[in-house]
C-alpha cells in the first residue's frame, strides 16, 4: 500500500497482530475446497454457513472452526488461504501482519506439517512481494491438548526450519491455565522466539498475570477481562504490555453483551496499549478495518483516537525499528490528511 493511498482510507493503516489464518477460511472457500477434495462440507451453501455461525460461546465456535479446517489438505490450499487473507487485509490498510496458525489442528487430521508450513510460507512471501505487506508467522499451540504434544510439534517445526517469528497459545481457555505451558515457553525463549498468549478472553484476570509471570508473554491476546483487576490494569499500563483486542470477535463469542458494552474505550482511558484486530474474520463479521469502523461508529471515535490505536499496533508489533518508523509515518499521514 502506498503512503498516498493510505491517507484516503476511512480507517487507519495499521498492523494486524491477532489473526488466525484458519479463521480467514470464508464459507465460499470451504465450499470450493470441499469440492476440490471430494469432501462433504458442514453446510451446503454460503447462506447455510451464515446460519450456523450464531455462536453461543468460544467452544461452540471452535467446534465449527476445527470442522471447517478439514477442507485444508495440501500446500496449495494453505497458500491460497494466506494470499486471500493478505489481499483483503491490504485493501483494508494492513501494512504488517503477524499471523497465527494451529499446527496441531492439521497434524491431528493427518496433514503433514511440511505441507502446512510450505503453503503458508509461500503465501506470506507472495504477499510481501506483491502487496508490500510485511509479515511474521506465529505457531499457536492448543492449550486444551497436552503440553508434551506442543513440545514435540515445536521440535518438528524447528526440524522443518519453519520461518517462525514466535509461539502463541490458543483454543479453549477456561480450565487450561498458563502454568501448564511454562516449560514450552521457556524453551521458546531460549530459542529466541517471541512469545504471545491468549488470556483473559473467557478466562479470569489471573490467566493474564500467569501469562506474564509464568510464560514471559510479550503481548496478551484479548486480555479484556484484565479490567476486572485494577492492580493488573496498572501493571499492564506501566509495563506497556500490548493487548490485541478483537471487538467483533468478543461480541460474536458473547464475551461481552454487545459492542456498546465492550471495554475497549475504558481500556484506552486507563492507559493500556490497546490494539484492534480481527481474530477470525471469516466467522465474526469483519476484517480489521471493519473492527475499526464498528468501534468508530459505536463510540464516536475521532480520527486521532483511531490513529492512536493504529500507532499502538505498530509499537506492539515485532517489526524492525526501520519498518516501525516507516509505518508510523504512514499512520501520521493518515491522521493529518484533509478529508
Ligand atoms: N482459535 C481461533 N480463534 C480463537 C479465539 N478467539 N480464542 C481462542 N482460540 C482461538
Ligand atoms: Zn484468537
mmCIF file of C-alpha atoms and ligand atoms in Angstrom:
data_model
loop_
_atom_site.group_PDB
_atom_site.id
_atom_site.type_symbol
_atom_site.label_atom_id
_atom_site.label_comp_id
_atom_site.label_asym_id
_atom_site.label_seq_id
_atom_site.Cartn_x
_atom_site.Cartn_y
_atom_site.Cartn_z
ATOM 1 C CA UNK A 1 0.000 0.000 0.000
ATOM 2 C CA UNK A 2 1.428 3.386 -0.918
ATOM 3 C CA UNK A 3 1.599 6.287 1.532
ATOM 4 C CA UNK A 4 -0.503 8.358 -0.874
ATOM 5 C CA UNK A 5 -3.433 5.946 -0.966
ATOM 6 C CA UNK A 6 -3.290 5.303 2.801
ATOM 7 C CA UNK A 7 -4.409 8.846 3.570
ATOM 8 C CA UNK A 8 -7.733 8.217 1.825
ATOM 9 C CA UNK A 9 -8.688 5.106 3.752
ATOM 10 C CA UNK A 10 -11.695 5.596 6.026
ATOM 11 C CA UNK A 11 -9.969 3.559 8.766
ATOM 12 C CA UNK A 12 -6.290 3.863 9.706
ATOM 13 C CA UNK A 13 -3.394 1.987 8.126
ATOM 14 C CA UNK A 14 -2.240 -0.444 10.820
ATOM 15 C CA UNK A 15 -0.548 -3.666 11.836
ATOM 16 C CA UNK A 16 -2.686 -6.731 12.496
ATOM 17 C CA UNK A 17 -1.311 -8.802 15.378
ATOM 18 C CA UNK A 18 -4.085 -11.207 16.306
ATOM 19 C CA UNK A 19 -5.216 -13.230 13.339
ATOM 20 C CA UNK A 20 -5.678 -16.988 12.992
ATOM 21 C CA UNK A 21 -5.105 -17.892 9.366
ATOM 22 C CA UNK A 22 -7.600 -20.755 9.727
ATOM 23 C CA UNK A 23 -10.118 -18.127 10.849
ATOM 24 C CA UNK A 24 -9.922 -16.461 7.433
ATOM 25 C CA UNK A 25 -11.473 -19.511 5.748
ATOM 26 C CA UNK A 26 -14.551 -17.918 4.183
ATOM 27 C CA UNK A 27 -17.598 -20.140 3.511
ATOM 28 C CA UNK A 28 -17.111 -19.748 -0.259
ATOM 29 C CA UNK A 29 -13.590 -21.134 0.083
ATOM 30 C CA UNK A 30 -14.793 -24.001 2.302
ATOM 31 C CA UNK A 31 -17.253 -24.938 -0.462
ATOM 32 C CA UNK A 32 -14.654 -24.659 -3.250
ATOM 33 C CA UNK A 33 -12.055 -26.726 -1.372
ATOM 34 C CA UNK A 34 -14.663 -29.308 -0.314
ATOM 35 C CA UNK A 35 -15.453 -29.802 -3.991
ATOM 36 C CA UNK A 36 -11.752 -29.938 -4.921
ATOM 37 C CA UNK A 37 -11.103 -32.705 -2.407
ATOM 38 C CA UNK A 38 -14.446 -34.529 -2.614
ATOM 39 C CA UNK A 39 -15.430 -33.764 0.989
ATOM 40 C CA UNK A 40 -18.933 -33.047 2.321
ATOM 41 C CA UNK A 41 -18.832 -29.520 3.825
ATOM 42 C CA UNK A 42 -20.517 -28.543 7.124
ATOM 43 C CA UNK A 43 -23.215 -26.665 5.157
ATOM 44 C CA UNK A 44 -24.406 -26.839 1.526
ATOM 45 C CA UNK A 45 -24.183 -23.123 0.620
ATOM 46 C CA UNK A 46 -22.897 -19.780 1.856
ATOM 47 C CA UNK A 47 -26.227 -18.766 3.437
ATOM 48 C CA UNK A 48 -26.448 -22.032 5.340
ATOM 49 C CA UNK A 49 -22.962 -21.376 6.771
ATOM 50 C CA UNK A 50 -24.082 -17.941 7.963
ATOM 51 C CA UNK A 51 -26.989 -19.580 9.783
ATOM 52 C CA UNK A 52 -24.564 -21.952 11.549
ATOM 53 C CA UNK A 53 -22.413 -19.067 12.805
ATOM 54 C CA UNK A 54 -24.705 -17.976 15.647
ATOM 55 C CA UNK A 55 -22.201 -18.882 18.344
ATOM 56 C CA UNK A 56 -23.113 -19.338 21.991
ATOM 57 C CA UNK A 57 -19.509 -19.158 23.246
ATOM 58 C CA UNK A 58 -15.851 -19.858 22.404
ATOM 59 C CA UNK A 59 -16.150 -23.651 22.455
ATOM 60 C CA UNK A 60 -19.193 -23.610 20.161
ATOM 61 C CA UNK A 61 -17.214 -21.504 17.690
ATOM 62 C CA UNK A 62 -14.120 -23.708 17.989
ATOM 63 C CA UNK A 63 -16.057 -26.855 17.095
ATOM 64 C CA UNK A 64 -17.091 -25.319 13.734
ATOM 65 C CA UNK A 65 -13.704 -23.707 13.157
ATOM 66 C CA UNK A 66 -11.898 -27.047 13.576
ATOM 67 C CA UNK A 67 -14.524 -28.900 11.494
ATOM 68 C CA UNK A 68 -14.078 -26.480 8.570
ATOM 69 C CA UNK A 69 -10.285 -26.886 8.572
ATOM 70 C CA UNK A 70 -10.888 -30.393 7.217
ATOM 71 C CA UNK A 71 -11.007 -28.892 3.695
ATOM 72 C CA UNK A 72 -7.394 -27.643 4.003
ATOM 73 C CA UNK A 73 -5.494 -30.621 2.631
ATOM 74 C CA UNK A 74 -2.414 -29.575 0.642
ATOM 75 C CA UNK A 75 0.210 -26.832 0.466
ATOM 76 C CA UNK A 76 -1.688 -25.068 -2.330
ATOM 77 C CA UNK A 77 -4.787 -24.738 -0.087
ATOM 78 C CA UNK A 78 -2.753 -23.103 2.681
ATOM 79 C CA UNK A 79 -1.009 -20.796 0.190
ATOM 80 C CA UNK A 80 -4.328 -19.737 -1.386
ATOM 81 C CA UNK A 81 -5.862 -19.112 2.050
ATOM 82 C CA UNK A 82 -2.905 -16.971 3.109
ATOM 83 C CA UNK A 83 -2.833 -14.992 -0.140
ATOM 84 C CA UNK A 84 -6.586 -14.323 0.045
ATOM 85 C CA UNK A 85 -6.243 -13.013 3.609
ATOM 86 C CA UNK A 86 -3.308 -10.747 2.734
ATOM 87 C CA UNK A 87 -5.111 -9.305 -0.293
ATOM 88 C CA UNK A 88 -8.192 -8.473 1.776
ATOM 89 C CA UNK A 89 -6.103 -7.170 4.670
ATOM 90 C CA UNK A 90 -4.014 -4.919 2.394
ATOM 91 C CA UNK A 91 -7.209 -3.474 0.891
ATOM 92 C CA UNK A 92 -8.269 -2.591 4.433
ATOM 93 C CA UNK A 93 -4.990 -0.813 5.236
ATOM 94 C CA UNK A 94 -2.928 -3.566 6.855
ATOM 95 C CA UNK A 95 0.770 -2.774 6.367
ATOM 96 C CA UNK A 96 2.156 -5.583 8.547
ATOM 97 C CA UNK A 97 0.551 -8.829 9.735
ATOM 98 C CA UNK A 98 1.708 -11.285 12.387
ATOM 99 C CA UNK A 99 -0.288 -14.393 11.638
ATOM 100 C CA UNK A 100 -1.025 -17.381 13.871
ATOM 101 C CA UNK A 101 -1.584 -20.912 12.657
ATOM 102 C CA UNK A 102 -2.629 -24.031 14.600
ATOM 103 C CA UNK A 103 -0.186 -26.832 13.637
ATOM 104 C CA UNK A 104 -1.886 -29.410 15.895
ATOM 105 C CA UNK A 105 -5.268 -28.856 14.220
ATOM 106 C CA UNK A 106 -3.738 -30.128 10.968
ATOM 107 C CA UNK A 107 -1.378 -32.783 12.308
ATOM 108 C CA UNK A 108 -4.327 -34.308 14.168
ATOM 109 C CA UNK A 109 -6.045 -34.830 10.786
ATOM 110 C CA UNK A 110 -3.002 -36.463 9.258
ATOM 111 C CA UNK A 111 -1.883 -33.451 7.203
ATOM 112 C CA UNK A 112 1.933 -33.300 7.051
ATOM 113 C CA UNK A 113 3.302 -30.268 8.838
ATOM 114 C CA UNK A 114 5.637 -29.673 5.889
ATOM 115 C CA UNK A 115 2.633 -29.014 3.605
ATOM 116 C CA UNK A 116 1.086 -26.594 6.105
ATOM 117 C CA UNK A 117 4.302 -24.635 6.629
ATOM 118 C CA UNK A 118 5.315 -24.667 2.970
ATOM 119 C CA UNK A 119 1.889 -23.366 1.890
ATOM 120 C CA UNK A 120 1.584 -20.608 4.477
ATOM 121 C CA UNK A 121 5.202 -19.510 3.968
ATOM 122 C CA UNK A 122 4.669 -19.312 0.191
ATOM 123 C CA UNK A 123 1.510 -17.254 0.733
ATOM 124 C CA UNK A 124 3.302 -14.862 3.066
ATOM 125 C CA UNK A 125 6.287 -14.446 0.728
ATOM 126 C CA UNK A 126 3.926 -13.717 -2.186
ATOM 127 C CA UNK A 127 2.019 -11.178 -0.096
ATOM 128 C CA UNK A 128 5.195 -9.368 0.837
ATOM 129 C CA UNK A 129 6.336 -9.312 -2.794
ATOM 130 C CA UNK A 130 3.088 -8.338 -4.458
ATOM 131 C CA UNK A 131 1.378 -6.198 -1.796
ATOM 132 C CA UNK A 132 4.248 -4.792 0.265
ATOM 133 C CA UNK A 133 2.673 -6.183 3.443
ATOM 134 C CA UNK A 134 5.395 -7.366 5.821
ATOM 135 C CA UNK A 135 4.558 -10.493 7.773
ATOM 136 C CA UNK A 136 5.550 -12.864 10.544
ATOM 137 C CA UNK A 137 4.388 -16.361 11.443
ATOM 138 C CA UNK A 138 3.408 -17.480 14.951
ATOM 139 C CA UNK A 139 2.813 -21.157 15.806
ATOM 140 C CA UNK A 140 -0.133 -21.232 18.215
ATOM 141 C CA UNK A 141 -0.370 -24.266 20.484
ATOM 142 C CA UNK A 142 -3.692 -25.669 21.608
ATOM 143 C CA UNK A 143 -3.958 -25.242 25.373
ATOM 144 C CA UNK A 144 -6.586 -27.998 25.629
ATOM 145 C CA UNK A 145 -4.029 -30.506 24.320
ATOM 146 C CA UNK A 146 -1.093 -31.857 26.382
ATOM 147 C CA UNK A 147 1.981 -29.652 26.755
ATOM 148 C CA UNK A 148 4.200 -32.599 25.756
ATOM 149 C CA UNK A 149 2.431 -32.704 22.379
ATOM 150 C CA UNK A 150 3.093 -28.987 21.872
ATOM 151 C CA UNK A 151 6.741 -29.562 22.713
ATOM 152 C CA UNK A 152 7.028 -32.345 20.125
ATOM 153 C CA UNK A 153 5.328 -30.171 17.494
ATOM 154 C CA UNK A 154 7.735 -27.317 18.221
ATOM 155 C CA UNK A 155 10.617 -29.750 17.657
ATOM 156 C CA UNK A 156 9.081 -30.801 14.345
ATOM 157 C CA UNK A 157 8.681 -27.163 13.281
ATOM 158 C CA UNK A 158 12.324 -26.480 14.118
ATOM 159 C CA UNK A 159 13.420 -29.571 12.177
ATOM 160 C CA UNK A 160 11.461 -28.237 9.187
ATOM 161 C CA UNK A 161 13.170 -24.868 9.588
ATOM 162 C CA UNK A 162 9.747 -23.233 9.653
ATOM 163 C CA UNK A 163 10.155 -19.439 9.432
ATOM 164 C CA UNK A 164 8.774 -18.762 12.904
ATOM 165 C CA UNK A 165 8.586 -15.329 14.487
ATOM 166 C CA UNK A 166 7.246 -16.768 17.718
ATOM 167 C CA UNK A 167 4.825 -19.024 19.529
ATOM 168 C CA UNK A 168 1.360 -18.466 20.965
ATOM 169 C CA UNK A 169 -1.300 -20.254 22.992
ATOM 170 C CA UNK A 170 -4.935 -20.547 21.896
ATOM 171 C CA UNK A 171 -8.110 -22.729 21.870
ATOM 172 C CA UNK A 172 -10.409 -23.391 24.859
ATOM 173 C CA UNK A 173 -9.157 -21.228 27.719
ATOM 174 C CA UNK A 174 -11.045 -21.934 30.945
ATOM 175 C CA UNK A 175 -9.549 -24.896 32.824
ATOM 176 C CA UNK A 176 -6.225 -24.672 30.959
ATOM 177 C CA UNK A 177 -4.114 -22.137 32.885
ATOM 178 C CA UNK A 178 -0.795 -20.781 31.628
ATOM 179 C CA UNK A 179 1.242 -22.795 34.160
ATOM 180 C CA UNK A 180 0.692 -25.928 32.026
ATOM 181 C CA UNK A 181 2.902 -24.426 29.305
ATOM 182 C CA UNK A 182 5.700 -22.953 31.411
ATOM 183 C CA UNK A 183 8.412 -25.277 30.058
ATOM 184 C CA UNK A 184 7.296 -24.852 26.435
ATOM 185 C CA UNK A 185 7.508 -21.072 26.688
ATOM 186 C CA UNK A 186 10.874 -21.244 28.484
ATOM 187 C CA UNK A 187 12.169 -23.355 25.601
ATOM 188 C CA UNK A 188 10.808 -20.867 23.049
ATOM 189 C CA UNK A 189 12.528 -18.031 24.918
ATOM 190 C CA UNK A 190 15.835 -19.889 24.892
ATOM 191 C CA UNK A 191 15.443 -20.301 21.117
ATOM 192 C CA UNK A 192 14.998 -16.546 20.698
ATOM 193 C CA UNK A 193 11.354 -16.840 19.655
ATOM 194 C CA UNK A 194 8.770 -14.202 20.555
ATOM 195 C CA UNK A 195 6.012 -15.271 22.951
ATOM 196 C CA UNK A 196 2.343 -14.296 22.959
ATOM 197 C CA UNK A 197 -0.633 -15.951 24.638
ATOM 198 C CA UNK A 198 -4.417 -15.742 24.604
ATOM 199 C CA UNK A 199 -5.523 -14.823 28.114
ATOM 200 C CA UNK A 200 -8.495 -13.075 29.661
ATOM 201 C CA UNK A 201 -10.826 -13.774 26.732
ATOM 202 C CA UNK A 202 -13.188 -16.084 28.652
ATOM 203 C CA UNK A 203 -10.659 -16.865 31.398
ATOM 204 C CA UNK A 204 -10.076 -14.787 34.549
ATOM 205 C CA UNK A 205 -7.539 -11.966 35.037
ATOM 206 C CA UNK A 206 -5.273 -14.471 36.867
ATOM 207 C CA UNK A 207 -4.598 -16.106 33.486
ATOM 208 C CA UNK A 208 -3.268 -12.764 32.211
ATOM 209 C CA UNK A 209 -0.974 -12.483 35.228
ATOM 210 C CA UNK A 210 0.108 -16.103 34.686
ATOM 211 C CA UNK A 211 0.840 -15.482 31.006
ATOM 212 C CA UNK A 212 3.147 -12.606 32.014
ATOM 213 C CA UNK A 213 4.830 -14.198 35.035
ATOM 214 C CA UNK A 214 4.989 -17.868 34.044
ATOM 215 C CA UNK A 215 5.205 -17.687 30.241
ATOM 216 C CA UNK A 216 7.029 -14.391 29.734
ATOM 217 C CA UNK A 217 4.347 -13.336 27.237
ATOM 218 C CA UNK A 218 5.326 -10.121 25.458
ATOM 219 C CA UNK A 219 1.749 -9.459 24.295
ATOM 220 C CA UNK A 220 -1.590 -10.651 25.581
ATOM 221 C CA UNK A 221 -4.127 -11.810 23.009
ATOM 222 C CA UNK A 222 -7.562 -10.428 24.018
ATOM 223 C CA UNK A 223 -6.942 -9.603 27.703
ATOM 224 C CA UNK A 224 -10.312 -7.884 28.029
ATOM 225 C CA UNK A 225 -11.063 -9.430 31.443
ATOM 226 C CA UNK A 226 -7.970 -7.615 32.789
ATOM 227 C CA UNK A 227 -10.297 -4.682 33.536
ATOM 228 C CA UNK A 228 -11.745 -6.702 36.423
ATOM 229 C CA UNK A 229 -8.436 -6.398 38.339
ATOM 230 C CA UNK A 230 -7.351 -2.800 38.886
ATOM 231 C CA UNK A 231 -3.841 -3.751 40.056
ATOM 232 C CA UNK A 232 -3.352 -5.750 36.883
ATOM 233 C CA UNK A 233 -4.537 -2.797 34.799
ATOM 234 C CA UNK A 234 -1.954 -0.544 36.477
ATOM 235 C CA UNK A 235 0.774 -3.132 35.872
ATOM 236 C CA UNK A 236 -0.160 -3.616 32.193
ATOM 237 C CA UNK A 237 -0.209 0.156 31.689
ATOM 238 C CA UNK A 238 3.094 0.785 33.497
ATOM 239 C CA UNK A 239 4.885 -2.039 31.697
ATOM 240 C CA UNK A 240 3.220 -1.089 28.380
ATOM 241 C CA UNK A 241 2.152 -4.673 27.725
ATOM 242 C CA UNK A 242 0.145 -4.627 24.493
ATOM 243 C CA UNK A 243 -3.295 -6.229 24.364
ATOM 244 C CA UNK A 244 -4.506 -7.498 20.997
ATOM 245 C CA UNK A 245 -8.215 -6.806 21.359
ATOM 246 C CA UNK A 246 -10.770 -8.201 18.877
ATOM 247 C CA UNK A 247 -14.078 -6.367 19.415
ATOM 248 C CA UNK A 248 -16.266 -8.102 16.814
ATOM 249 C CA UNK A 249 -14.971 -11.485 17.999
ATOM 250 C CA UNK A 250 -15.830 -10.639 21.603
ATOM 251 C CA UNK A 251 -19.376 -9.716 20.576
ATOM 252 C CA UNK A 252 -19.908 -12.813 18.410
ATOM 253 C CA UNK A 253 -18.496 -15.163 21.071
ATOM 254 C CA UNK A 254 -20.553 -13.403 23.753
ATOM 255 C CA UNK A 255 -17.517 -12.470 25.834
ATOM 256 C CA UNK A 256 -19.318 -9.102 26.031
ATOM 257 C CA UNK A 257 -23.065 -8.471 25.841
ATOM 258 C CA UNK A 258 -22.824 -6.003 22.960
ATOM 259 C CA UNK A 259 -20.351 -3.701 21.235
ATOM 260 C CA UNK A 260 -21.729 -0.843 23.353
ATOM 261 C CA UNK A 261 -20.695 -2.814 26.460
ATOM 262 C CA UNK A 262 -17.180 -3.533 25.149
ATOM 263 C CA UNK A 263 -14.417 -2.254 27.499
ATOM 264 C CA UNK A 264 -12.060 -1.062 24.715
ATOM 265 C CA UNK A 265 -12.597 2.662 25.280
ATOM 266 C CA UNK A 266 -12.315 2.215 29.057
ATOM 267 C CA UNK A 267 -9.085 0.272 28.480
ATOM 268 C CA UNK A 268 -7.657 3.145 26.415
ATOM 269 C CA UNK A 269 -8.701 5.662 29.053
ATOM 270 C CA UNK A 270 -6.950 3.623 31.752
ATOM 271 C CA UNK A 271 -3.671 3.832 29.821
ATOM 272 C CA UNK A 272 -3.494 0.352 28.279
ATOM 273 C CA UNK A 273 -1.684 -0.274 24.998
ATOM 274 C CA UNK A 274 -4.789 -1.439 23.145
ATOM 275 C CA UNK A 275 -4.625 -2.699 19.566
ATOM 276 C CA UNK A 276 -7.528 -3.611 17.260
ATOM 277 C CA UNK A 277 -7.578 -6.943 15.426
ATOM 278 C CA UNK A 278 -9.960 -9.328 13.694
ATOM 279 C CA UNK A 279 -9.118 -12.758 15.263
ATOM 280 C CA UNK A 280 -11.165 -14.947 12.855
ATOM 281 C CA UNK A 281 -12.670 -12.540 10.340
ATOM 282 C CA UNK A 282 -14.496 -15.164 8.249
ATOM 283 C CA UNK A 283 -16.532 -16.075 11.333
ATOM 284 C CA UNK A 284 -17.081 -12.807 13.182
ATOM 285 C CA UNK A 285 -18.430 -10.433 10.549
ATOM 286 C CA UNK A 286 -15.382 -8.471 9.584
ATOM 287 C CA UNK A 287 -11.713 -7.851 8.904
ATOM 288 C CA UNK A 288 -9.576 -5.440 10.894
ATOM 289 C CA UNK A 289 -10.860 -2.334 9.078
ATOM 290 C CA UNK A 290 -14.424 -3.464 9.846
ATOM 291 C CA UNK A 291 -13.448 -3.640 13.529
ATOM 292 C CA UNK A 292 -12.087 -0.069 13.449
ATOM 293 C CA UNK A 293 -15.200 1.134 11.591
ATOM 294 C CA UNK A 294 -17.567 -0.560 14.064
ATOM 295 C CA UNK A 295 -15.715 0.997 17.015
ATOM 296 C CA UNK A 296 -15.717 4.432 15.401
ATOM 297 C CA UNK A 297 -19.468 4.236 14.784
ATOM 298 C CA UNK A 298 -20.318 2.797 18.214
ATOM 299 C CA UNK A 299 -18.174 5.100 20.333
ATOM 300 C CA UNK A 300 -17.889 8.158 18.081
ATOM 301 C CA UNK A 301 -14.092 7.806 17.992
ATOM 302 C CA UNK A 302 -12.245 10.707 16.390
ATOM 303 C CA UNK A 303 -9.565 10.317 13.713
ATOM 304 C CA UNK A 304 -6.956 10.958 16.435
ATOM 305 C CA UNK A 305 -8.301 8.085 18.574
ATOM 306 C CA UNK A 306 -8.196 5.698 15.618
ATOM 307 C CA UNK A 307 -4.658 6.828 14.761
ATOM 308 C CA UNK A 308 -3.602 6.209 18.381
ATOM 309 C CA UNK A 309 -4.928 2.648 18.167
ATOM 310 C CA UNK A 310 -3.051 2.136 14.890
ATOM 311 C CA UNK A 311 0.170 3.579 16.355
ATOM 312 C CA UNK A 312 -0.239 1.162 19.252
ATOM 313 C CA UNK A 313 -0.379 -1.704 16.746
ATOM 314 C CA UNK A 314 2.878 -0.544 15.173
ATOM 315 C CA UNK A 315 4.560 -0.227 18.583
ATOM 316 C CA UNK A 316 3.250 -3.644 19.685
ATOM 317 C CA UNK A 317 4.452 -5.430 16.552
ATOM 318 C CA UNK A 318 7.701 -7.368 16.330
ATOM 319 C CA UNK A 319 8.703 -5.477 13.168
ATOM 320 C CA UNK A 320 12.202 -3.995 12.870
ATOM 321 C CA UNK A 321 12.808 -0.416 14.098
ATOM 322 C CA UNK A 322 13.118 0.800 10.488
ATOM 323 C CA UNK A 323 9.871 -0.842 9.457
ATOM 324 C CA UNK A 324 8.136 0.581 12.516
ATOM 325 C CA UNK A 325 9.247 4.102 11.756
ATOM 326 C CA UNK A 326 8.094 3.767 8.127
ATOM 327 C CA UNK A 327 4.688 2.533 9.309
ATOM 328 C CA UNK A 328 4.415 5.297 11.916
ATOM 329 C CA UNK A 329 4.915 7.859 9.164
ATOM 330 C CA UNK A 330 2.060 6.355 7.135
ATOM 331 C CA UNK A 331 -0.260 6.472 10.166
ATOM 332 C CA UNK A 332 0.739 10.093 10.851
ATOM 333 C CA UNK A 333 -0.030 10.975 7.253
ATOM 334 C CA UNK A 334 -3.460 9.379 7.660
ATOM 335 C CA UNK A 335 -4.053 11.218 10.944
ATOM 336 C CA UNK A 336 -3.376 14.631 9.409
ATOM 337 C CA UNK A 337 -4.935 14.032 5.977
ATOM 338 C CA UNK A 338 -7.516 16.622 4.890
ATOM 339 C CA UNK A 339 -10.594 14.520 4.119
HETATM 340 N N1 LIG B 1 -8.580 -20.048 17.972
HETATM 341 C C1 LIG B 1 -9.083 -19.303 16.977
HETATM 342 N N2 LIG B 1 -9.726 -18.242 17.465
HETATM 343 C C2 LIG B 1 -9.612 -18.297 18.819
HETATM 344 C C3 LIG B 1 -10.047 -17.484 19.884
HETATM 345 N N3 LIG B 1 -10.764 -16.364 19.693
HETATM 346 N N4 LIG B 1 -9.758 -17.859 21.144
HETATM 347 C C4 LIG B 1 -9.059 -18.986 21.371
HETATM 348 N N5 LIG B 1 -8.627 -19.773 20.391
HETATM 349 C C5 LIG B 1 -8.884 -19.440 19.131
HETATM 350 ZN ZN1 LIG B 2 -7.503 -15.516 18.844
#
